[in-house]
Every structure is written in C-alpha cells, then in structure tokens.
Short mmCIF file of N, CA, C and O in Angstrom, two decimals:
data_model
loop_
_atom_site.label_atom_id
_atom_site.label_comp_id
_atom_site.label_asym_id
_atom_site.label_seq_id
_atom_site.Cartn_x
_atom_site.Cartn_y
_atom_site.Cartn_z
N GLN O 1 153.55 95.23 176.71
CA GLN O 1 154.81 95.51 176.07
C GLN O 1 155.02 97.02 175.99
O GLN O 1 154.16 97.73 175.49
N VAL O 2 156.15 97.48 176.49
CA VAL O 2 156.44 98.90 176.47
C VAL O 2 156.94 99.31 175.09
O VAL O 2 157.78 98.64 174.50
N GLN O 3 156.40 100.39 174.58
CA GLN O 3 156.87 100.95 173.31
C GLN O 3 157.38 102.37 173.54
O GLN O 3 156.82 103.10 174.36
N LEU O 4 158.41 102.72 172.81
CA LEU O 4 158.95 104.08 172.87
C LEU O 4 158.73 104.74 171.51
O LEU O 4 158.97 104.11 170.47
N VAL O 5 158.28 105.96 171.55
CA VAL O 5 158.01 106.68 170.31
C VAL O 5 158.78 107.99 170.30
O VAL O 5 158.58 108.85 171.17
N GLU O 6 159.68 108.12 169.32
CA GLU O 6 160.45 109.35 169.16
C GLU O 6 159.72 110.32 168.24
O GLU O 6 158.97 109.91 167.35
N SER O 7 159.99 111.59 168.43
CA SER O 7 159.46 112.63 167.55
C SER O 7 160.41 113.81 167.55
O SER O 7 161.27 113.93 168.43
N GLY O 8 160.25 114.68 166.55
CA GLY O 8 161.02 115.91 166.52
C GLY O 8 162.14 115.95 165.51
O GLY O 8 162.80 116.99 165.34
N GLY O 9 162.39 114.85 164.81
CA GLY O 9 163.43 114.87 163.80
C GLY O 9 163.01 115.69 162.59
O GLY O 9 161.88 116.14 162.49
N GLY O 10 163.97 115.88 161.69
CA GLY O 10 163.65 116.64 160.49
C GLY O 10 164.90 117.08 159.75
O GLY O 10 166.01 116.62 160.04
N LEU O 11 164.68 117.95 158.78
CA LEU O 11 165.76 118.49 157.95
C LEU O 11 165.99 119.95 158.35
O LEU O 11 165.05 120.75 158.32
N VAL O 12 167.24 120.24 158.73
CA VAL O 12 167.60 121.61 159.10
C VAL O 12 168.93 121.98 158.46
O VAL O 12 169.63 121.12 157.94
N LYS O 13 169.25 123.26 158.53
CA LYS O 13 170.53 123.73 158.02
C LYS O 13 171.56 123.77 159.14
O LYS O 13 171.20 123.84 160.33
N ALA O 14 172.81 123.72 158.77
CA ALA O 14 173.88 123.81 159.76
C ALA O 14 173.72 125.07 160.60
O ALA O 14 173.41 126.14 160.07
N GLY O 15 173.90 124.90 161.91
CA GLY O 15 173.76 126.01 162.82
C GLY O 15 172.40 126.12 163.47
O GLY O 15 172.23 126.85 164.45
N GLU O 16 171.43 125.42 162.92
CA GLU O 16 170.07 125.47 163.46
C GLU O 16 169.90 124.46 164.60
O GLU O 16 170.83 123.74 164.97
N SER O 17 168.69 124.43 165.15
CA SER O 17 168.41 123.60 166.32
C SER O 17 167.24 122.67 166.07
O SER O 17 166.37 122.94 165.22
N LEU O 18 167.21 121.58 166.81
CA LEU O 18 166.08 120.65 166.85
C LEU O 18 165.91 120.15 168.27
O LEU O 18 166.88 120.13 169.05
N ARG O 19 164.70 119.75 168.60
CA ARG O 19 164.44 119.15 169.91
C ARG O 19 163.73 117.83 169.70
O ARG O 19 162.62 117.79 169.15
N LEU O 20 164.35 116.76 170.14
CA LEU O 20 163.77 115.43 170.04
C LEU O 20 163.06 115.08 171.34
O LEU O 20 163.49 115.49 172.43
N SER O 21 162.00 114.30 171.20
CA SER O 21 161.27 113.78 172.35
C SER O 21 161.10 112.28 172.19
O SER O 21 161.03 111.77 171.06
N CYS O 22 161.02 111.59 173.30
CA CYS O 22 160.78 110.14 173.29
C CYS O 22 159.91 109.82 174.49
O CYS O 22 160.32 110.07 175.64
N ALA O 23 158.74 109.27 174.22
CA ALA O 23 157.80 108.96 175.28
C ALA O 23 157.52 107.46 175.32
O ALA O 23 157.32 106.83 174.28
N ALA O 24 157.48 106.92 176.52
CA ALA O 24 157.09 105.53 176.71
C ALA O 24 155.56 105.42 176.63
O ALA O 24 154.84 106.36 176.94
N SER O 25 155.09 104.25 176.21
CA SER O 25 153.65 104.05 176.01
C SER O 25 152.89 103.92 177.32
O SER O 25 151.66 103.93 177.33
N THR O 26 153.61 103.79 178.43
CA THR O 26 152.97 103.70 179.73
C THR O 26 153.86 104.35 180.78
O THR O 26 155.08 104.40 180.63
N VAL O 27 153.23 104.86 181.81
CA VAL O 27 154.00 105.42 182.93
C VAL O 27 154.02 104.44 184.10
O VAL O 27 154.53 104.76 185.17
N ASN O 28 153.50 103.25 183.88
CA ASN O 28 153.37 102.27 184.95
C ASN O 28 154.61 101.42 185.16
O ASN O 28 154.52 100.20 185.39
N PHE O 29 155.77 102.03 185.03
CA PHE O 29 157.01 101.37 185.38
C PHE O 29 158.05 102.46 185.66
O PHE O 29 157.91 103.60 185.22
N ARG O 30 159.06 102.08 186.41
CA ARG O 30 160.11 103.01 186.82
C ARG O 30 161.28 102.90 185.86
O ARG O 30 161.86 101.83 185.70
N VAL O 31 161.61 104.02 185.25
CA VAL O 31 162.72 104.04 184.30
C VAL O 31 163.99 104.47 185.03
O VAL O 31 163.99 105.48 185.74
N ASP O 32 165.04 103.72 184.86
CA ASP O 32 166.33 104.10 185.41
C ASP O 32 167.04 105.02 184.42
O ASP O 32 166.70 106.16 184.27
N ASP O 33 168.00 104.50 183.68
CA ASP O 33 168.70 105.33 182.71
C ASP O 33 167.84 105.56 181.46
O ASP O 33 167.13 104.68 181.01
N MET O 34 167.95 106.76 180.93
CA MET O 34 167.38 107.09 179.63
C MET O 34 168.52 107.61 178.75
O MET O 34 169.40 108.32 179.24
N GLY O 35 168.48 107.26 177.48
CA GLY O 35 169.58 107.69 176.63
C GLY O 35 169.16 107.92 175.20
O GLY O 35 168.09 107.47 174.76
N TRP O 36 170.02 108.64 174.49
CA TRP O 36 169.87 108.85 173.05
C TRP O 36 171.12 108.28 172.36
O TRP O 36 172.25 108.50 172.81
N TYR O 37 170.87 107.59 171.27
CA TYR O 37 171.93 107.02 170.45
C TYR O 37 171.68 107.47 169.02
O TYR O 37 170.57 107.89 168.67
N ARG O 38 172.70 107.37 168.18
CA ARG O 38 172.50 107.69 166.78
C ARG O 38 173.31 106.76 165.89
O ARG O 38 174.36 106.24 166.30
N GLN O 39 172.79 106.58 164.69
CA GLN O 39 173.45 105.71 163.73
C GLN O 39 173.42 106.36 162.36
O GLN O 39 172.34 106.58 161.80
N ALA O 40 174.60 106.65 161.85
CA ALA O 40 174.73 107.20 160.51
C ALA O 40 174.86 106.05 159.52
O ALA O 40 175.25 104.94 159.90
N PRO O 41 174.56 106.28 158.26
CA PRO O 41 174.66 105.20 157.26
C PRO O 41 176.05 104.57 157.23
O PRO O 41 177.06 105.27 157.19
N GLY O 42 176.08 103.25 157.30
CA GLY O 42 177.34 102.53 157.24
C GLY O 42 178.15 102.54 158.51
O GLY O 42 179.28 102.05 158.54
N LYS O 43 177.59 103.11 159.57
CA LYS O 43 178.32 103.19 160.84
C LYS O 43 177.56 102.48 161.94
O LYS O 43 176.38 102.17 161.82
N GLN O 44 178.23 102.23 163.05
CA GLN O 44 177.59 101.59 164.19
C GLN O 44 176.76 102.60 164.96
O GLN O 44 176.91 103.81 164.80
N ARG O 45 175.89 102.09 165.79
CA ARG O 45 175.07 102.94 166.65
C ARG O 45 175.91 103.38 167.84
O ARG O 45 176.48 102.55 168.56
N ASP O 46 175.98 104.67 168.06
CA ASP O 46 176.82 105.23 169.12
C ASP O 46 175.99 106.00 170.14
O ASP O 46 174.96 106.61 169.79
N LEU O 47 176.48 106.01 171.36
CA LEU O 47 175.83 106.79 172.41
C LEU O 47 176.02 108.28 172.14
O LEU O 47 177.12 108.74 171.83
N VAL O 48 174.94 109.03 172.30
CA VAL O 48 174.99 110.49 172.20
C VAL O 48 174.95 111.11 173.59
O VAL O 48 175.77 111.95 173.92
N ALA O 49 173.98 110.68 174.39
CA ALA O 49 173.82 111.25 175.72
C ALA O 49 173.02 110.29 176.58
O ALA O 49 172.19 109.55 176.07
N VAL O 50 173.27 110.34 177.88
CA VAL O 50 172.54 109.50 178.81
C VAL O 50 172.24 110.32 180.07
O VAL O 50 173.00 111.22 180.43
N ILE O 51 171.12 109.99 180.70
CA ILE O 51 170.73 110.68 181.93
C ILE O 51 170.19 109.64 182.90
O ILE O 51 169.36 108.81 182.54
N THR O 52 170.68 109.69 184.14
CA THR O 52 170.19 108.78 185.16
C THR O 52 168.88 109.29 185.75
O THR O 52 168.48 110.45 185.50
N ARG O 53 168.24 108.47 186.55
CA ARG O 53 167.00 108.89 187.16
C ARG O 53 167.20 110.11 188.06
O ARG O 53 166.33 110.97 188.16
N GLY O 54 168.36 110.19 188.66
CA GLY O 54 168.67 111.32 189.54
C GLY O 54 169.11 112.57 188.80
O GLY O 54 169.33 113.61 189.44
N GLY O 55 169.28 112.47 187.48
CA GLY O 55 169.60 113.65 186.70
C GLY O 55 171.05 113.81 186.31
O GLY O 55 171.44 114.81 185.68
N ASN O 56 171.89 112.83 186.64
CA ASN O 56 173.28 112.89 186.20
C ASN O 56 173.34 112.61 184.71
O ASN O 56 172.66 111.73 184.20
N THR O 57 174.19 113.36 184.02
CA THR O 57 174.26 113.25 182.56
C THR O 57 175.67 112.96 182.08
O THR O 57 176.65 113.25 182.77
N ASP O 58 175.74 112.41 180.89
CA ASP O 58 177.02 112.17 180.23
C ASP O 58 176.78 112.31 178.73
O ASP O 58 175.70 111.95 178.24
N TYR O 59 177.79 112.85 178.04
CA TYR O 59 177.64 113.13 176.61
C TYR O 59 178.84 112.60 175.82
O TYR O 59 179.97 112.54 176.34
N ALA O 60 178.60 112.28 174.57
CA ALA O 60 179.70 112.01 173.66
C ALA O 60 180.49 113.30 173.48
O ALA O 60 179.91 114.40 173.48
N ASP O 61 181.79 113.18 173.32
CA ASP O 61 182.63 114.37 173.18
C ASP O 61 182.18 115.25 172.02
O ASP O 61 182.27 116.48 172.09
N SER O 62 181.71 114.62 170.96
CA SER O 62 181.37 115.37 169.75
C SER O 62 180.15 116.27 169.93
O SER O 62 179.93 117.17 169.10
N VAL O 63 179.36 116.07 170.98
CA VAL O 63 178.15 116.87 171.17
C VAL O 63 178.18 117.72 172.43
O VAL O 63 177.25 118.49 172.68
N LYS O 64 179.22 117.59 173.22
CA LYS O 64 179.31 118.36 174.46
C LYS O 64 179.26 119.85 174.16
O LYS O 64 179.94 120.34 173.26
N GLY O 65 178.44 120.55 174.93
CA GLY O 65 178.29 121.98 174.75
C GLY O 65 177.25 122.37 173.72
O GLY O 65 176.89 123.54 173.60
N ARG O 66 176.77 121.40 172.93
CA ARG O 66 175.77 121.69 171.90
C ARG O 66 174.44 120.98 172.17
O ARG O 66 173.38 121.51 171.84
N PHE O 67 174.49 119.78 172.75
CA PHE O 67 173.29 119.00 173.03
C PHE O 67 173.01 118.98 174.53
O PHE O 67 173.94 118.96 175.33
N THR O 68 171.73 118.92 174.86
CA THR O 68 171.32 118.82 176.26
C THR O 68 170.24 117.76 176.40
O THR O 68 169.20 117.84 175.74
N ILE O 69 170.48 116.80 177.27
CA ILE O 69 169.49 115.76 177.54
C ILE O 69 168.75 116.11 178.82
O ILE O 69 169.34 116.63 179.78
N SER O 70 167.45 115.84 178.84
CA SER O 70 166.65 116.07 180.03
C SER O 70 165.53 115.01 180.06
O SER O 70 165.31 114.31 179.07
N ARG O 71 164.84 114.93 181.19
CA ARG O 71 163.81 113.91 181.33
C ARG O 71 162.69 114.40 182.23
O ARG O 71 162.89 115.28 183.07
N ASP O 72 161.54 113.77 182.04
CA ASP O 72 160.38 114.01 182.90
C ASP O 72 159.98 112.65 183.45
O ASP O 72 159.39 111.84 182.73
N ASN O 73 160.32 112.38 184.70
CA ASN O 73 160.06 111.06 185.27
C ASN O 73 158.56 110.76 185.38
O ASN O 73 158.15 109.61 185.25
N ALA O 74 157.78 111.76 185.62
CA ALA O 74 156.33 111.54 185.76
C ALA O 74 155.70 111.10 184.44
O ALA O 74 154.68 110.42 184.44
N LYS O 75 156.29 111.50 183.34
CA LYS O 75 155.76 111.18 182.03
C LYS O 75 156.55 110.08 181.31
O LYS O 75 156.20 109.70 180.19
N ASN O 76 157.61 109.59 181.95
CA ASN O 76 158.50 108.62 181.29
C ASN O 76 158.87 109.12 179.89
O ASN O 76 158.72 108.41 178.89
N THR O 77 159.39 110.32 179.88
CA THR O 77 159.75 110.98 178.62
C THR O 77 161.16 111.53 178.73
O THR O 77 161.55 112.06 179.78
N VAL O 78 161.90 111.41 177.64
CA VAL O 78 163.25 111.96 177.58
C VAL O 78 163.34 112.89 176.39
O VAL O 78 162.69 112.67 175.36
N TYR O 79 164.14 113.94 176.54
CA TYR O 79 164.29 114.96 175.51
C TYR O 79 165.76 115.12 175.14
O TYR O 79 166.65 114.83 175.94
N LEU O 80 165.98 115.60 173.93
CA LEU O 80 167.33 115.94 173.50
C LEU O 80 167.25 117.26 172.74
O LEU O 80 166.71 117.30 171.63
N ALA O 81 167.78 118.31 173.34
CA ALA O 81 167.85 119.60 172.69
C ALA O 81 169.18 119.68 171.95
O ALA O 81 170.24 119.51 172.57
N MET O 82 169.11 119.93 170.65
CA MET O 82 170.31 119.94 169.82
C MET O 82 170.48 121.32 169.21
O MET O 82 169.63 121.76 168.43
N ASP O 83 171.54 121.98 169.59
CA ASP O 83 171.84 123.31 169.07
C ASP O 83 173.11 123.26 168.21
O ASP O 83 173.89 122.32 168.29
N SER O 84 173.29 124.30 167.42
CA SER O 84 174.48 124.40 166.56
C SER O 84 174.72 123.11 165.80
O SER O 84 175.85 122.58 165.77
N LEU O 85 173.69 122.62 165.17
CA LEU O 85 173.80 121.35 164.46
C LEU O 85 174.79 121.44 163.31
O LEU O 85 174.93 122.48 162.65
N GLU O 86 175.45 120.33 163.08
CA GLU O 86 176.47 120.21 162.04
C GLU O 86 176.09 119.08 161.09
O GLU O 86 175.37 118.16 161.50
N PRO O 87 176.55 119.13 159.85
CA PRO O 87 176.23 118.01 158.93
C PRO O 87 176.64 116.66 159.49
O PRO O 87 175.98 115.65 159.20
N GLU O 88 177.69 116.63 160.31
CA GLU O 88 178.14 115.37 160.91
C GLU O 88 177.14 114.80 161.92
O GLU O 88 177.28 113.66 162.34
N ASP O 89 176.17 115.59 162.32
CA ASP O 89 175.13 115.11 163.24
C ASP O 89 174.03 114.35 162.50
O ASP O 89 173.13 113.79 163.14
N THR O 90 174.09 114.31 161.20
CA THR O 90 173.08 113.60 160.41
C THR O 90 173.10 112.12 160.74
O THR O 90 174.14 111.46 160.66
N ALA O 91 171.95 111.59 161.13
CA ALA O 91 171.84 110.19 161.55
C ALA O 91 170.39 109.89 161.91
O ALA O 91 169.57 110.80 162.01
N VAL O 92 170.13 108.61 162.14
CA VAL O 92 168.87 108.22 162.77
C VAL O 92 169.12 108.21 164.27
O VAL O 92 170.09 107.59 164.74
N TYR O 93 168.28 108.89 165.01
CA TYR O 93 168.43 109.00 166.46
C TYR O 93 167.44 108.06 167.14
O TYR O 93 166.24 108.07 166.83
N TYR O 94 167.95 107.28 168.08
CA TYR O 94 167.15 106.31 168.82
C TYR O 94 167.19 106.63 170.31
O TYR O 94 168.24 106.99 170.84
N CYS O 95 166.06 106.44 170.96
CA CYS O 95 166.06 106.56 172.41
C CYS O 95 166.04 105.17 173.03
O CYS O 95 165.59 104.21 172.41
N LYS O 96 166.53 105.11 174.24
CA LYS O 96 166.55 103.86 174.99
C LYS O 96 166.19 104.14 176.44
O LYS O 96 166.61 105.14 177.01
N MET O 97 165.39 103.23 177.01
CA MET O 97 165.04 103.32 178.43
C MET O 97 165.32 101.99 179.07
O MET O 97 165.02 100.93 178.49
N SER O 98 165.87 102.03 180.26
CA SER O 98 166.23 100.83 181.00
C SER O 98 165.45 100.77 182.29
O SER O 98 165.24 101.78 182.95
N THR O 99 165.05 99.56 182.67
CA THR O 99 164.28 99.39 183.89
C THR O 99 164.56 98.04 184.52
O THR O 99 164.89 97.08 183.84
N VAL O 100 164.42 97.99 185.85
CA VAL O 100 164.47 96.73 186.57
C VAL O 100 163.15 96.52 187.32
O VAL O 100 163.08 95.74 188.27
N THR O 101 162.10 97.22 186.88
CA THR O 101 160.80 97.16 187.56
C THR O 101 160.28 95.73 187.68
O THR O 101 159.70 95.35 188.70
N TRP O 102 160.53 94.93 186.64
CA TRP O 102 159.97 93.58 186.61
C TRP O 102 161.02 92.50 186.81
O TRP O 102 160.83 91.35 186.41
N GLY O 103 162.14 92.85 187.43
CA GLY O 103 163.19 91.86 187.67
C GLY O 103 164.46 92.25 186.97
O GLY O 103 164.93 93.39 187.10
N PRO O 104 165.08 91.31 186.22
CA PRO O 104 166.34 91.63 185.52
C PRO O 104 166.17 92.84 184.61
O PRO O 104 165.10 93.11 184.07
N ARG O 105 167.28 93.53 184.44
CA ARG O 105 167.26 94.75 183.62
C ARG O 105 166.71 94.47 182.23
O ARG O 105 167.07 93.50 181.58
N ARG O 106 165.84 95.38 181.78
CA ARG O 106 165.31 95.34 180.42
C ARG O 106 165.61 96.67 179.75
O ARG O 106 165.47 97.72 180.38
N ASP O 107 165.99 96.60 178.50
CA ASP O 107 166.21 97.80 177.70
C ASP O 107 165.16 97.88 176.61
O ASP O 107 164.91 96.90 175.90
N TYR O 108 164.56 99.04 176.48
CA TYR O 108 163.58 99.27 175.43
C TYR O 108 164.11 100.33 174.48
O TYR O 108 164.69 101.33 174.93
N TRP O 109 163.88 100.10 173.20
CA TRP O 109 164.36 101.02 172.17
C TRP O 109 163.20 101.57 171.35
O TRP O 109 162.23 100.87 171.09
N GLY O 110 163.35 102.83 170.93
CA GLY O 110 162.43 103.38 169.97
C GLY O 110 162.83 102.96 168.57
O GLY O 110 163.87 102.34 168.35
N ARG O 111 161.97 103.31 167.59
CA ARG O 111 162.23 102.92 166.21
C ARG O 111 163.12 103.91 165.49
O ARG O 111 163.57 103.63 164.37
N GLY O 112 163.35 105.05 166.08
CA GLY O 112 164.27 106.02 165.50
C GLY O 112 163.57 107.17 164.80
O GLY O 112 162.46 107.03 164.29
N THR O 113 164.26 108.29 164.78
CA THR O 113 163.78 109.46 164.05
C THR O 113 164.96 110.05 163.27
O THR O 113 166.07 110.17 163.82
N GLN O 114 164.72 110.40 162.03
CA GLN O 114 165.80 110.88 161.16
C GLN O 114 166.10 112.35 161.43
O GLN O 114 165.19 113.18 161.47
N VAL O 115 167.37 112.64 161.58
CA VAL O 115 167.85 114.03 161.66
C VAL O 115 168.82 114.24 160.51
O VAL O 115 169.80 113.50 160.38
N THR O 116 168.54 115.22 159.68
CA THR O 116 169.39 115.54 158.55
C THR O 116 169.80 117.00 158.62
O THR O 116 168.93 117.87 158.72
N VAL O 117 171.09 117.24 158.59
CA VAL O 117 171.62 118.60 158.68
C VAL O 117 172.36 118.90 157.37
O VAL O 117 173.35 118.24 157.04
N SER O 118 171.88 119.90 156.67
CA SER O 118 172.52 120.28 155.40
C SER O 118 173.54 121.39 155.63
O SER O 118 173.41 122.19 156.54
N SER O 119 174.54 121.41 154.78
CA SER O 119 175.61 122.42 154.93
C SER O 119 175.26 123.70 154.22
O SER O 119 174.30 123.79 153.49
#
C-alpha cells in the first residue's frame, strides 16, 4: 500500500514563505500527475496546483505568481514553494499522486499538513 507523507507546514506571518514536501513510501511505481490541494475549515477541498510527469503545471488563480509546484520523479516526491503567504492561504494542505502502474488509475492522498498564516 502506497502512503504519502507531507511535511513543511507551520505557522508563519503574512508575507513569509513555506516549502511543503510530499514523499511516497516507495519509488517502485510510476507517478503521473502530482498535485496539492487545500481545505480551510468549513470549506471544500480545492486544487492549489498540479504538475504532470512531463513538468506541465497549472495553478489556482488565487496562488498564481506566489506558489510554485515542482517534482522529483526519481524520488516520487512533490514540492510546493509558497511565497508571499496571506491569511487566506490558511488551510490543511494535502498532496495527491495518481498512477496507472497497476492498471486502472489510482489516486493516493496524504494525511495533510496544517499551514497557518497570521496577519
């Protein structure tokens, strides 16, 4: 069973930066899309950023120009660099990895890491 473990969350002030990491428990499978999502209290989980295996990226409008997603295919790890953080970025951040290595597409989720931005 593949597990994803996020790290790098924390409490910061507005304008500061954080870097999140998410690593799969094994490198013995091919990851297609990797993504970061976030969920604020009382709200639905929304896409923040996604990156394909080839490196194409897409971002939510609210984070464009401030967040950068990247990946290391050899390590099955995805990163999210967050700059100019705003209180509205406060949420639990989850990573997701998708694969068809074993047949039909499977999505794996991490347990989440809390990001809190104070004003």
